[in-house]
């Protein structure tokens, strides 16, 4: 779906970031940033409010969601220049969507009752990169709504990518053969389990790696309680 509304994913090599840029590094839904730069999970609690009972619950929820992220593979190097760990609504909106739709998408996330989001991003030993987002909503309709909106874009845009389905997780993905600014091709996939939206991007200079993105999504799906 490339540079439509979605994200910019952030790959260190690529430049994802809320569709702001639409390259391997830009993008999740339509715009997430390139890998190679995500902040390490140690920043997980940054930006989390403290003080009230509701704030404490928010921190608890964020920590719980963070613990469900797929672990970094053996030998992988976490991104250090792009924010990873726990993301606030504003941070997620900025990272995941291209600039032209950020305000609109932020309002939509709020209406869908966004609760918290978390992210991992890393370089693999073979030079490929991956990033994973989990977005928690207060109701399953929020997660489903985000999934349907994103996959609808992918299915409609047949000029920049090829959509595919993943029956194992009831998910949908897209392969983008065009090289991004970092020289990577992209495979991305999304699914949801209950209140949790899942989004994975895999960056590979050789080809859109459908096998790896499906493997990661299926692993993440199980970790959040999918069967």
XYZ file of C-alpha atoms in Angstrom:
227
model
C 0.000 0.000 0.000
C 2.973 2.215 0.166
C 2.385 5.851 0.622
C -1.299 6.002 1.284
C -2.503 6.948 4.739
C -0.590 4.464 6.768
C 2.520 4.467 8.550
C 5.997 5.138 8.185
C 7.629 2.258 9.907
C 11.039 2.821 11.240
C 13.757 0.645 10.246
C 17.275 1.576 10.990
C 18.358 0.996 7.496
C 15.193 2.108 6.089
C 13.257 5.030 7.062
C 9.889 4.086 8.253
C 7.954 6.461 10.302
C 4.360 6.965 9.817
C 4.141 6.809 6.168
C 6.078 9.895 6.253
C 8.319 8.873 3.588
C 6.965 5.587 2.515
C 10.077 3.518 2.339
C 11.143 0.470 4.073
C 11.788 2.597 6.917
C 8.579 4.353 6.772
C 5.853 2.444 7.504
C 3.424 0.214 9.161
C 0.161 0.890 7.826
C 1.142 3.523 5.603
C 3.935 5.208 7.204
C 6.371 3.875 9.651
C 10.145 4.633 9.857
C 13.359 2.808 8.999
C 15.010 0.392 11.238
C 18.403 0.782 12.635
C 17.328 3.342 15.017
C 14.779 2.329 17.493
C 15.360 3.221 21.097
C 16.055 0.224 23.246
C 13.342 -1.420 25.287
C 14.864 0.192 28.336
C 12.900 3.305 27.450
C 9.755 1.307 27.698
C 8.242 3.331 30.464
C 9.223 6.701 29.124
C 6.284 8.956 28.649
C 4.064 6.851 30.874
C 2.116 9.046 33.284
C 2.461 8.603 37.004
C 0.573 9.843 40.015
C -3.092 8.862 39.991
C -4.652 5.418 40.203
C -5.503 5.609 36.498
C -1.892 6.567 35.736
C -0.651 3.598 37.724
C -3.027 1.353 35.787
C -1.718 2.789 32.526
C 1.863 1.991 33.528
C 0.783 -1.514 34.526
C -1.003 -2.056 31.206
C 1.994 -0.787 29.223
C 4.386 -3.077 31.083
C 2.070 -6.016 30.500
C 1.833 -5.351 26.764
C 5.585 -4.829 26.493
C 6.169 -8.239 28.047
C 4.157 -9.818 25.215
C 6.344 -8.503 22.395
C 8.341 -11.091 20.500
C 11.852 -11.179 22.017
C 14.860 -9.968 20.093
C 16.408 -12.843 18.110
C 19.791 -14.217 19.125
C 22.524 -12.033 17.655
C 20.153 -9.183 16.777
C 21.032 -5.532 17.456
C 18.120 -3.427 18.770
C 17.538 -0.124 17.009
C 19.039 2.769 18.905
C 17.991 5.849 16.916
C 14.263 5.185 16.598
C 12.005 5.060 19.640
C 11.078 1.599 20.851
C 9.470 0.369 24.044
C 6.220 1.958 25.241
C 4.630 4.623 23.028
C 2.048 7.221 23.994
C -0.842 8.036 21.666
C 1.028 11.040 20.253
C 4.249 9.064 19.799
C 2.490 6.201 18.064
C 0.584 8.567 15.769
C 3.815 10.348 14.801
C 5.793 7.158 14.210
C 3.124 5.114 12.483
C 1.382 7.593 10.160
C 2.539 9.983 7.478
C 2.441 13.651 8.448
C -0.524 14.554 6.237
C -2.915 12.283 8.159
C -1.485 12.288 11.684
C -4.066 14.603 13.242
C -6.968 12.745 11.657
C -5.550 9.341 12.636
C -4.856 10.503 16.201
C -8.522 11.445 16.598
C -9.576 8.117 15.133
C -7.270 6.213 17.505
C -8.801 8.089 20.431
C -12.333 7.276 19.248
C -11.305 3.642 18.969
C -10.240 3.918 22.628
C -6.486 3.582 22.223
C -4.915 2.419 25.485
C -1.184 1.961 24.840
C 1.294 0.817 22.196
C 4.696 -0.871 22.279
C 7.385 -1.473 19.693
C 10.512 -3.533 19.062
C 12.897 -2.928 16.154
C 16.201 -4.627 15.343
C 18.951 -5.488 12.853
C 19.512 -9.143 12.130
C 22.989 -10.599 11.697
C 22.384 -11.045 7.941
C 21.646 -7.344 7.422
C 17.874 -7.611 7.324
C 15.710 -5.684 9.773
C 12.372 -6.130 11.495
C 9.969 -4.144 13.630
C 6.914 -5.154 15.591
C 4.094 -3.011 16.988
C 1.398 -4.027 19.440
C -1.458 -1.583 19.989
C -3.874 -2.145 22.861
C -7.415 -0.773 22.753
C -10.052 -0.703 25.489
C -12.334 -2.856 23.344
C -11.971 -5.468 20.642
C -13.842 -3.223 18.210
C -10.906 -0.792 18.339
C -8.346 -3.412 17.344
C -10.639 -4.814 14.682
C -11.377 -1.339 13.317
C -7.693 -0.521 12.914
C -7.052 -3.885 11.256
C -9.907 -3.475 8.779
C -8.975 0.110 7.879
C -5.355 -0.787 7.197
C -5.978 -3.978 5.257
C -8.657 -2.290 3.179
C -6.030 0.175 1.960
C -3.639 -2.621 1.071
C -6.273 -4.498 -0.903
C -7.304 -1.377 -2.814
C -3.779 -0.286 -3.728
C -2.591 -2.810 -6.299
C -0.016 -0.541 -7.950
C 2.719 -0.566 -5.310
C 2.343 -3.916 -3.588
C 0.761 -7.349 -3.603
C -1.634 -8.301 -0.804
C -1.741 -11.796 0.694
C -3.648 -13.577 3.439
C -2.328 -15.601 6.362
C -5.014 -18.082 7.501
C -2.916 -19.176 10.497
C -3.578 -15.825 12.217
C -6.574 -14.585 10.201
C -4.177 -11.879 9.025
C -3.427 -9.872 5.899
C -0.092 -8.753 4.515
C 1.473 -6.890 1.631
C 4.722 -7.338 -0.289
C 6.431 -4.164 -1.555
C 9.132 -4.914 -4.179
C 10.190 -1.280 -4.671
C 13.451 -0.393 -2.925
C 13.182 2.178 -0.159
C 15.752 4.903 0.515
C 17.897 2.402 2.423
C 17.883 -0.161 -0.376
C 15.423 -2.571 1.225
C 12.280 -4.286 0.007
C 9.461 -4.749 2.486
C 7.036 -7.414 3.633
C 4.412 -6.337 6.163
C 1.523 -8.082 7.853
C -1.155 -7.276 10.403
C -3.584 -9.244 12.548
C -5.423 -8.773 15.828
C -6.288 -10.804 18.915
C -9.065 -9.499 21.162
C -8.136 -5.923 22.136
C -4.642 -6.144 20.623
C -3.636 -5.012 17.112
C -0.446 -6.595 15.692
C 1.741 -5.088 12.982
C 5.046 -6.459 11.661
C 7.427 -5.193 8.959
C 10.440 -7.085 7.635
C 13.114 -5.311 5.586
C 15.305 -7.277 3.200
C 17.590 -5.938 0.428
C 17.146 -9.139 -1.591
C 13.355 -9.485 -1.842
C 10.113 -8.904 0.113
C 10.480 -11.715 2.652
C 7.011 -13.171 3.044
C 8.275 -16.239 4.898
C 9.965 -14.233 7.655
C 7.176 -11.723 8.161
C 4.635 -14.544 8.463
C 6.863 -16.391 10.905
C 7.163 -13.302 13.103
C 3.442 -12.526 12.996
C 2.521 -16.095 13.891
C 4.954 -16.056 16.822
C 3.597 -12.695 18.016
C 0.016 -13.889 17.579
C 0.632 -16.798 19.942
C 2.321 -14.549 22.515
C -0.738 -12.318 22.786
C -3.073 -15.260 23.220
C -4.042 -16.213 19.689
C -4.657 -19.884 18.929
